[in-house]
Coordinates of C-alpha atoms in Angstrom, one line a residue:
M1 CA 19.5 19.7 6.9
A2 CA 17.0 22.3 5.7
F3 CA 14.8 21.3 2.8
N4 CA 15.2 23.5 -0.2
T5 CA 11.7 24.6 -1.1
E6 CA 12.5 27.3 -3.6
F7 CA 11.1 25.0 -6.4
L8 CA 7.8 24.8 -4.6
A9 CA 7.3 28.5 -3.7
K10 CA 4.6 30.1 -5.9
K11 CA 2.0 32.7 -5.3
G12 CA -1.2 31.1 -4.2
G13 CA 0.3 27.8 -3.0
F14 CA 2.6 25.0 -4.1
E15 CA 2.9 23.9 -7.7
E16 CA 4.3 21.0 -9.6
I17 CA 7.9 19.9 -9.4
E18 CA 10.0 21.7 -12.0
P19 CA 11.4 19.5 -14.8
G20 CA 14.9 18.3 -14.1
F21 CA 14.7 18.8 -10.3
S22 CA 17.3 16.7 -8.4
L23 CA 15.9 13.6 -6.8
T24 CA 18.5 13.8 -4.0
E25 CA 17.5 17.4 -3.2
F26 CA 13.9 16.3 -3.2
L27 CA 14.9 13.6 -0.6
S28 CA 17.0 16.0 1.5
S29 CA 14.2 16.8 4.1
P30 CA 14.1 15.0 7.4
Y31 CA 10.7 13.4 6.8
L32 CA 12.0 9.9 7.2
D33 CA 14.0 10.4 10.3
T34 CA 11.5 8.9 12.7
I35 CA 10.9 5.9 10.4
A36 CA 14.6 5.3 10.1
Q37 CA 15.1 5.4 13.9
T38 CA 12.3 2.8 14.2
I39 CA 14.0 0.5 11.7
E40 CA 17.4 1.0 13.4
R41 CA 15.9 0.2 16.8
E42 CA 14.2 -3.0 15.5
Y43 CA 16.8 -4.4 13.1
Y44 CA 20.1 -3.5 14.7
S45 CA 21.4 -4.9 18.0
R46 CA 22.2 -2.3 20.7
Q47 CA 24.5 -4.7 22.4
V48 CA 26.9 -4.8 19.4
S49 CA 28.8 -1.5 18.9
R50 CA 29.8 -2.4 15.3
F51 CA 30.0 0.5 12.8
H52 CA 27.1 0.7 10.4
Y53 CA 26.0 3.4 7.9
P54 CA 23.0 5.6 8.9
V55 CA 19.8 3.8 8.2
I56 CA 18.3 7.0 6.8
L57 CA 21.1 7.2 4.2
M58 CA 20.6 3.5 3.3
I59 CA 16.8 4.0 2.8
K60 CA 17.3 7.1 0.6
L61 CA 19.9 5.2 -1.5
L62 CA 17.4 2.5 -2.1
V63 CA 14.8 5.0 -3.2
I64 CA 17.3 6.4 -5.7
K65 CA 18.1 2.9 -6.9
C66 CA 14.4 2.0 -7.5
F67 CA 13.4 5.4 -9.0
R68 CA 16.4 5.6 -11.4
K69 CA 16.2 1.9 -12.1
Q70 CA 19.9 1.2 -11.5
S71 CA 22.0 -1.6 -10.2
Y72 CA 23.5 -1.3 -6.7
V73 CA 26.9 -0.5 -8.3
R74 CA 25.6 2.3 -10.6
T75 CA 23.5 3.7 -7.8
I76 CA 26.6 4.4 -5.7
R77 CA 29.1 5.3 -8.5
L78 CA 26.9 7.8 -10.3
L79 CA 26.3 10.0 -7.2
T80 CA 27.7 13.5 -7.5
E81 CA 29.1 15.6 -4.6
D82 CA 25.9 17.5 -4.6
D83 CA 24.0 14.3 -4.3
C84 CA 26.1 13.2 -1.4
F85 CA 25.6 16.5 0.3
N86 CA 21.8 16.4 -0.2
L87 CA 21.7 12.9 1.2
G88 CA 23.6 13.9 4.4
A89 CA 26.5 11.6 3.8
E90 CA 29.5 12.1 6.2
K91 CA 32.4 14.1 4.6
T92 CA 35.9 13.0 5.3
E93 CA 39.3 14.1 4.0
A94 CA 39.1 11.3 1.3
G95 CA 35.6 12.4 0.3
Y96 CA 32.1 11.5 1.2
L97 CA 31.6 8.3 3.2
L98 CA 29.3 6.0 1.2
P99 CA 28.5 2.3 1.5
N100 CA 29.9 -0.2 -0.8
P101 CA 27.3 -1.6 -3.3
A102 CA 27.6 -5.0 -1.6
T103 CA 26.8 -3.3 1.7
L104 CA 23.7 -1.8 0.3
H105 CA 22.6 -5.1 -1.1
N106 CA 23.3 -6.8 2.2
F107 CA 21.1 -4.2 4.0
V108 CA 18.2 -5.1 1.8
K109 CA 18.6 -8.9 1.4
Y110 CA 19.8 -9.9 4.8
R111 CA 19.5 -7.1 7.3
L112 CA 15.8 -6.3 6.4
G113 CA 14.6 -9.1 4.1
V114 CA 11.0 -9.4 3.2
E115 CA 9.8 -8.9 6.8
G116 CA 11.9 -5.7 7.2
V117 CA 10.8 -4.2 3.9
E118 CA 7.1 -5.0 4.8
R119 CA 7.7 -3.3 8.2
L120 CA 9.1 -0.3 6.4
M121 CA 6.0 -0.3 4.1
H122 CA 3.8 -0.3 7.2
L123 CA 5.6 2.7 8.8
V124 CA 5.5 4.7 5.6
G125 CA 1.8 3.8 5.2
E126 CA 1.2 5.1 8.8
A127 CA 2.9 8.4 7.8
I128 CA 0.7 8.7 4.7
V129 CA -2.4 8.1 6.7
L130 CA -1.3 10.9 9.1
W131 CA -0.6 13.4 6.4
A132 CA -3.5 12.6 4.1
Q133 CA -6.4 12.8 6.6
Q134 CA -8.6 14.5 4.0
E135 CA -8.7 11.3 2.0
R136 CA -11.7 9.2 3.1
V137 CA -12.2 6.8 0.1
G138 CA -10.3 3.5 -0.1
I139 CA -9.8 1.5 -3.3
I140 CA -8.7 -2.2 -3.4
D141 CA -7.6 -3.7 -6.6
S142 CA -4.9 -6.1 -8.0
T143 CA -2.4 -5.3 -10.8
P144 CA -0.4 -7.7 -12.9
I145 CA 3.4 -7.9 -12.4
E146 CA 4.6 -9.1 -15.7
A147 CA 7.3 -11.7 -16.1
S148 CA 9.3 -12.9 -19.1
R149 CA 7.5 -15.3 -21.5
Y150 CA 10.4 -17.7 -20.9
D151 CA 10.0 -17.6 -17.1
R152 CA 9.5 -21.1 -15.8
Y153 CA 8.3 -20.0 -12.4
A154 CA 5.6 -17.4 -13.3
L155 CA 2.2 -18.7 -14.3
F156 CA 0.3 -17.8 -17.4
H157 CA -2.8 -15.7 -16.9
P158 CA -5.4 -16.3 -19.7
H159 CA -7.1 -12.9 -19.2
Y160 CA -4.0 -10.8 -19.4
Q161 CA -2.3 -13.2 -21.8
V162 CA 1.1 -13.0 -20.1
K163 CA 3.1 -14.8 -17.4
M164 CA 2.8 -12.8 -14.2
D165 CA 2.5 -12.5 -10.5
K166 CA 0.1 -10.1 -8.7
A167 CA 0.1 -7.2 -6.3
H168 CA -3.1 -6.7 -4.3
I169 CA -3.0 -3.0 -3.4
F170 CA -5.0 -0.8 -1.0
H171 CA -5.2 2.9 -2.0
L172 CA -6.2 5.8 0.2
G173 CA -7.3 8.2 -2.5
P174 CA -4.3 8.5 -4.8
Y175 CA -1.9 7.1 -2.2
P176 CA -1.0 3.3 -2.1
L177 CA -0.9 2.3 1.6
T178 CA 0.0 -1.3 1.5
M179 CA 0.1 -4.4 -0.7
V180 CA 0.0 -8.2 -0.6
Y181 CA 2.1 -10.2 -3.1
S182 CA 0.8 -13.4 -4.7
N183 CA 1.0 -15.8 -7.6
G184 CA -0.4 -14.5 -10.9
T185 CA -3.4 -16.9 -11.1
D186 CA -4.6 -16.6 -7.5
A187 CA -8.1 -15.3 -7.1
D188 CA -8.3 -11.7 -5.8
L189 CA -10.7 -12.7 -3.1
T190 CA -8.3 -15.2 -1.5
H191 CA -5.9 -12.3 -0.6
L192 CA -8.5 -9.8 0.5
F193 CA -8.6 -10.8 4.1
P194 CA -4.8 -10.6 4.7
L195 CA -4.9 -7.2 3.0
I196 CA -7.8 -6.0 5.3
E197 CA -5.7 -7.0 8.3
R198 CA -2.8 -4.8 7.1
V199 CA -5.1 -1.9 6.4
E200 CA -6.8 -2.2 9.8
A201 CA -3.4 -1.9 11.5
L202 CA -2.8 1.4 9.7
K203 CA -6.1 2.8 11.2
P204 CA -7.2 5.0 8.3
K205 CA -10.5 7.0 8.7
L206 CA -12.6 5.7 5.8
S207 CA -16.1 6.5 4.6
L208 CA -16.3 3.8 1.9
V209 CA -14.1 1.2 0.1
L210 CA -14.5 0.6 -3.6
L211 CA -13.8 -2.9 -5.2
D212 CA -14.5 -4.6 -8.5
T213 CA -16.7 -7.6 -9.2
G214 CA -13.9 -10.1 -8.4
Y215 CA -14.4 -9.4 -4.7
D216 CA -18.2 -9.8 -4.7
S217 CA -19.1 -12.1 -1.8
Y218 CA -21.1 -11.8 1.4
E219 CA -18.0 -12.4 3.5
A220 CA -16.1 -9.6 1.8
H221 CA -18.9 -7.1 2.4
A222 CA -19.0 -8.1 6.1
H223 CA -15.3 -8.1 6.8
L224 CA -14.7 -4.7 5.1
W225 CA -17.5 -3.1 7.0
Y226 CA -16.6 -4.6 10.4
H227 CA -12.8 -4.2 10.3
L228 CA -12.4 -1.0 8.4
N229 CA -15.6 0.7 9.7
A230 CA -16.4 1.8 6.2
R231 CA -19.2 1.2 3.7
P232 CA -18.2 -1.6 1.3
C233 CA -19.0 -0.7 -2.3
I234 CA -18.3 -3.8 -4.3
D235 CA -19.4 -3.9 -7.9
T236 CA -22.1 -6.6 -8.1
R237 CA -22.3 -9.5 -10.6
D238 CA -24.9 -9.7 -13.3
G239 CA -28.2 -11.0 -12.0
A240 CA -27.7 -9.9 -8.4
V241 CA -30.9 -10.0 -6.4
I242 CA -32.1 -8.9 -3.0
Q243 CA -31.5 -11.6 -0.4
E244 CA -34.3 -12.0 2.1
E245 CA -32.0 -13.2 4.9
G246 CA -30.3 -9.7 4.7
T247 CA -33.5 -7.7 5.3
E248 CA -34.1 -5.9 8.6
P249 CA -36.9 -8.3 9.8
R250 CA -34.6 -11.3 9.4
I251 CA -31.8 -9.3 11.2
R252 CA -34.0 -8.7 14.1
H253 CA -35.2 -12.3 14.1
W254 CA -31.7 -13.7 14.5
V255 CA -30.8 -11.1 17.1
N256 CA -33.8 -12.1 19.1
K257 CA -33.0 -15.8 18.6
L258 CA -29.6 -15.2 20.1
W259 CA -31.0 -13.3 23.2
R260 CA -29.2 -15.6 25.6
A261 CA -25.9 -14.4 24.1
G262 CA -26.9 -10.8 24.6
G263 CA -29.0 -10.0 21.5
D264 CA -31.1 -6.9 21.9
I265 CA -33.7 -6.1 19.1
H266 CA -34.1 -2.6 20.6
A267 CA -30.5 -1.7 19.9
P268 CA -29.6 0.4 16.9
L269 CA -29.3 -1.6 13.6
T270 CA -25.5 -1.1 13.4
Q271 CA -25.1 -2.5 16.9
Q272 CA -27.3 -5.5 15.9
L273 CA -25.2 -6.2 12.8
R274 CA -22.0 -6.1 14.9
F275 CA -23.5 -8.5 17.3
L276 CA -24.4 -10.9 14.5
Y277 CA -21.0 -10.7 13.0
Q278 CA -19.4 -11.5 16.3
H279 CA -21.6 -14.5 16.8
G280 CA -21.0 -16.3 13.5
R281 CA -23.7 -14.7 11.2
V282 CA -21.1 -13.1 8.9
E283 CA -22.8 -14.0 5.7
Q284 CA -26.1 -12.5 6.9
V285 CA -24.4 -9.3 7.7
G286 CA -22.8 -9.3 4.2
M287 CA -26.2 -9.9 2.6
H288 CA -27.7 -6.9 4.4
L289 CA -24.8 -4.6 3.3
R290 CA -25.0 -5.9 -0.3
N291 CA -28.8 -5.4 -0.3
K292 CA -28.3 -1.7 0.7
N293 CA -26.0 -1.2 -2.3
L294 CA -28.5 -2.9 -4.7
L295 CA -31.3 -0.6 -3.5
D296 CA -29.2 2.6 -3.6
P297 CA -29.8 4.6 -6.8
E298 CA -26.4 6.4 -6.4
F299 CA -24.4 3.1 -6.1
P300 CA -23.5 2.9 -9.9
T301 CA -22.2 6.4 -9.7
L302 CA -20.1 5.7 -6.6
I303 CA -18.5 2.6 -8.2
Q304 CA -17.4 4.4 -11.3
S305 CA -14.7 6.3 -9.4
R306 CA -12.9 3.0 -8.8
G307 CA -11.2 3.5 -12.2
E308 CA -8.8 5.9 -10.6
C309 CA -6.7 3.0 -9.3
E310 CA -5.7 1.9 -12.8
R311 CA -4.1 5.3 -13.3
I312 CA -2.3 4.9 -10.0
H313 CA -1.0 1.5 -11.0
G314 CA 0.3 3.0 -14.3
R315 CA 2.2 5.7 -12.3
I316 CA 3.8 3.1 -10.1
K317 CA 5.0 1.1 -13.1
A318 CA 6.3 4.2 -14.8
S319 CA 8.1 5.5 -11.7
V320 CA 9.9 2.3 -10.4
T321 CA 10.7 -1.2 -11.7
F322 CA 7.4 -3.1 -11.2
H323 CA 8.0 -6.1 -13.3
L324 CA 9.7 -9.5 -12.8
K325 CA 12.1 -9.5 -15.8
G326 CA 15.7 -10.1 -14.7
I327 CA 14.8 -10.7 -11.0
R328 CA 15.7 -14.1 -9.4
H329 CA 12.7 -16.2 -8.4
E330 CA 13.5 -16.2 -4.7
S331 CA 13.9 -12.4 -4.6
R332 CA 10.8 -11.4 -6.4
K333 CA 8.6 -10.6 -3.4
L334 CA 11.4 -8.7 -1.8
Y335 CA 12.2 -6.4 -4.7
M336 CA 8.6 -5.8 -5.8
T337 CA 7.8 -4.8 -2.2
L338 CA 10.9 -2.6 -2.1
N339 CA 10.0 -0.8 -5.3
F340 CA 6.5 -0.3 -4.0
V341 CA 7.9 1.2 -0.8
A342 CA 10.2 3.5 -2.8
Y343 CA 7.2 4.9 -4.6
Q344 CA 5.4 5.3 -1.3
I345 CA 8.3 7.3 0.1
L346 CA 8.4 9.6 -2.9
L347 CA 4.7 10.3 -2.4
L348 CA 5.2 10.9 1.3
F349 CA 7.9 13.5 0.5
G350 CA 5.6 15.3 -2.0
L351 CA 2.7 15.1 0.4
R352 CA 4.6 16.6 3.3
A353 CA 6.2 19.3 1.0
G354 CA 2.7 20.5 0.1
L355 CA 2.7 19.7 -3.6
K356 CA -0.6 20.0 -5.3
N357 CA 0.0 16.8 -7.2
P358 CA 2.4 14.7 -5.2
T359 CA 1.8 11.7 -7.5
H360 CA 3.3 13.4 -10.5
L361 CA 7.0 12.5 -10.1
S362 CA 8.2 12.3 -13.7
A363 CA 10.0 15.7 -13.4
L364 CA 12.5 14.3 -10.9
V365 CA 15.9 13.2 -12.2

């Protein structure tokens, strides 16, 4: 189905989405076809020729459910004929063929589950990396996912003064690529390394990664630099000082000391650092990278741009249901990840349609 781009066409380029523009028309392009084919291939058996609704239709219905903040029943029942046409639903003599609300729920909870939704998040993240190659700055931060004050499962966080869980999110510029879900009182640093693994699998081309003081450790500096091939810019704690073990003479000393393992003091410094990382000197590599930040007069200016992630978190929470109220304890990770993916998909459509501000989605209805 051809994508209606009349709302985008302006002299001099693409503009904002016009207020009141239909969400289903916005989703009518074939941008998710390849992703849907991958999900169908991995989560449906080819040996069983049982009827199932098109995966692309099911995913788009889930995006509608999350963006309009509706139940499964209202998501299906409130669709108009134009919506069904835009979504590519099959038309029969009795009308458009749509899944039962219970079928859509089964697709999320049992067909995909947490593993399948995280797989979908990875595929959408790969597409965003492909279409946002001009973005080179990564930002890592956590955001609270608020729960009811009467929730017996969520933990109280003394800083935010609410019961909550957490989402640890990696942003590529204004685009959230992936997240890790955790309990509300977990330290951010404990979930940094699983997040790095997910980002590394997406293979973004980064120049630097910005983080707040909660991630300040030698291991964090080293892992970010080694796995993401980017400069780690982590806001330092008060009283931070230069560590002698991270200076170049000490780097060369340990490379020379490990000469039997292949250490070469005549190799470029970057190669020496990678050698030390691979041979257990992770903290020393982190000390060197942290020293560079402390000695860089432009470092305070670089770290100030990290505040953009707070605005992104605000847009996520305004666009989809990103809180725990009314969600069963055993389904929280599933539905928070699903809402995160729905927001990602909307950004992907805006990005590929050429919108100047694909993160501004409030005009959709």
